[in-house]
Amino acid sequence: MSQYQAVKGTKDIFPEESAQWKYVESVVHTLASLYGFNEIRIPVFEYTELFQRGIGSTTDIVGKEMFSFQPDPQGRSVTLRPEMTAGVMRAVLQHNLFSSAPVHKLYYIGELFRKERPQAGRQRQFSQFGAELLGVSSPAAVAEVITLMMHVFESLGLKGLKLRINTLGNTEERFRYREALQAYFAPFNEVLDDASKDRLEKNPLRILDSKNPALKELIAGAPRLYDFLNDASLQDFEKVLFYLSERHIPYEIDHRLVRGLDYYCHTAFEVTSSELGAQDAIGGGGRYDSLARELGSSSDVPASGFAVGMERLLITMEKQGLLASLNHPVPLVFVVVQQQELADHALAIAWRLRKAGISTEMDLAARSMKAQMREANRMKAAYALFIGANEYTTGSYSLKNLVSSEQQIFSLEALLEFLHESATKEVVD
RNA sequence: GUGAUUGUAGCUCAGUUGGUUAGAGCGCCAGGUUGUGGCCCUGGAGGCCGGGGGUUCGAGUCCCCUCAUUCACCCCA
């Protein structure tokens, strides 16, 4: 056990695994641009007030999960970003993007930080990719972000994911519903658990998705938000569902789905994976029209977005056997030196091969031929190129195929040509 | 923040009712083959038995504390 270990809830990603990450990221980049989203990269920390205003001070994230610190004794408190949406909106408003175009479609991949107790599928540093469609209030906008998200899952080959969807209505509807809920739950105050009592005051909607089995019956009898929605809100939701059906995206309406963040309105959705254990949400999102105003914008900015947990996505892919064939790149050629007097010559050859675009490795530690061959084998190099006294004097090159064990002699030109062909063939395979 | 769980070699794990120099498999290194890998054989390196304290003639083993891990609650990706 070494003296230092990674901070609680963080983890190292070694080459085997980083190859998997790169693959998923490449799919995200490709599909996001297919849908017309462009990448935004924002700072990993922001002033703490941004998250307090944006996410909402009653949420657990702001209440107890933020990594906050003060860079200067007199300075303002800053916080490692616990989610992306607030920062993206801040960047868009700060740079007045809406003065140049009415609609902005942005996506991101990045690390987030939340001070929670780690468990399966939950870390203190984790990654999400996500997209935000800003400036459009049409149901087509939410449908588009959901479609992009589901397209990524499909493209990666994931099976059996469940999309649950609900509508939270507009601010006014939710306010009236909130009062109705408080009126409903108030007489049962003694029955409620501590967390729910707290929520009754601050955010009664969240009592609805409590997992406490003791409250199940009580919750089932609660008034439904659906009954508080006006025609416009209902039609908006119906239209979203229509788009999903038309695109063959299966969903399940869940009237108890309430997302944890204060800024959501109208459509809210969540995707779960049965492969994940207790933390089974792999992605989620919704509409958040009020966020911009919350952050000081003078006008509303209709917005839709989703976020997907990279680690949870990768765990699910692993369980479904979708990562087995992904490996880090291996060298095509391993240069083996017979005697150390030829090491410089071998280095020169390796350099020439690399300049010619042929991935090449060699032992830099002056080890025995046997050790060099073992290394080549361990690296799964396709060929071993022998640099020995014979080859050196005759100006020839012995190349051994490490799979078939066949060995043949080349001139330098022929060698380069042969390896170049092998390299392009590998890429095609 | 609460509960439970597990800490012995790089990895996966043995280690009897407390009893001499703490083991195996895999991996690593070297040799068997001083111009050729994988398979095989031989040898080798590598352990404050998570840390601290206590009980005992004696602790990897028992007790207390602590740190860390994992899982669950809460909540979320």
mmCIF file of C-alpha atoms (C1' of nucleotides) in Angstrom, chain B residues 2 11 14 16 20 26 28 42 49 55 60 63 69-70 72-73 75:
data_model
loop_
_atom_site.group_PDB
_atom_site.id
_atom_site.type_symbol
_atom_site.label_atom_id
_atom_site.label_comp_id
_atom_site.label_asym_id
_atom_site.label_seq_id
_atom_site.Cartn_x
_atom_site.Cartn_y
_atom_site.Cartn_z
ATOM 1 C "C1'" U B 2 -26.366 7.161 8.834
ATOM 2 C "C1'" C B 11 -3.506 -9.065 -8.973
ATOM 3 C "C1'" A B 14 -5.179 -19.391 1.645
ATOM 4 C "C1'" U B 16 -6.103 -24.529 11.602
ATOM 5 C "C1'" U B 20 9.168 -20.940 15.409
ATOM 6 C "C1'" C B 26 -1.296 -15.628 -11.882
ATOM 7 C "C1'" C B 28 7.195 -9.707 -12.995
ATOM 8 C "C1'" U B 42 14.522 -24.234 -13.055
ATOM 9 C "C1'" C B 49 -0.438 -9.124 7.427
ATOM 10 C "C1'" U B 55 -4.390 -8.337 26.334
ATOM 11 C "C1'" G B 60 -1.831 -12.019 10.657
ATOM 12 C "C1'" C B 63 -10.135 -6.497 22.265
ATOM 13 C "C1'" U B 69 -12.559 -0.093 0.634
ATOM 14 C "C1'" U B 70 -17.118 -1.848 -0.977
ATOM 15 C "C1'" A B 72 -26.971 0.335 0.868
ATOM 16 C "C1'" C B 73 -29.935 4.685 2.802
ATOM 17 C "C1'" C B 75 -30.155 12.004 -3.372
#
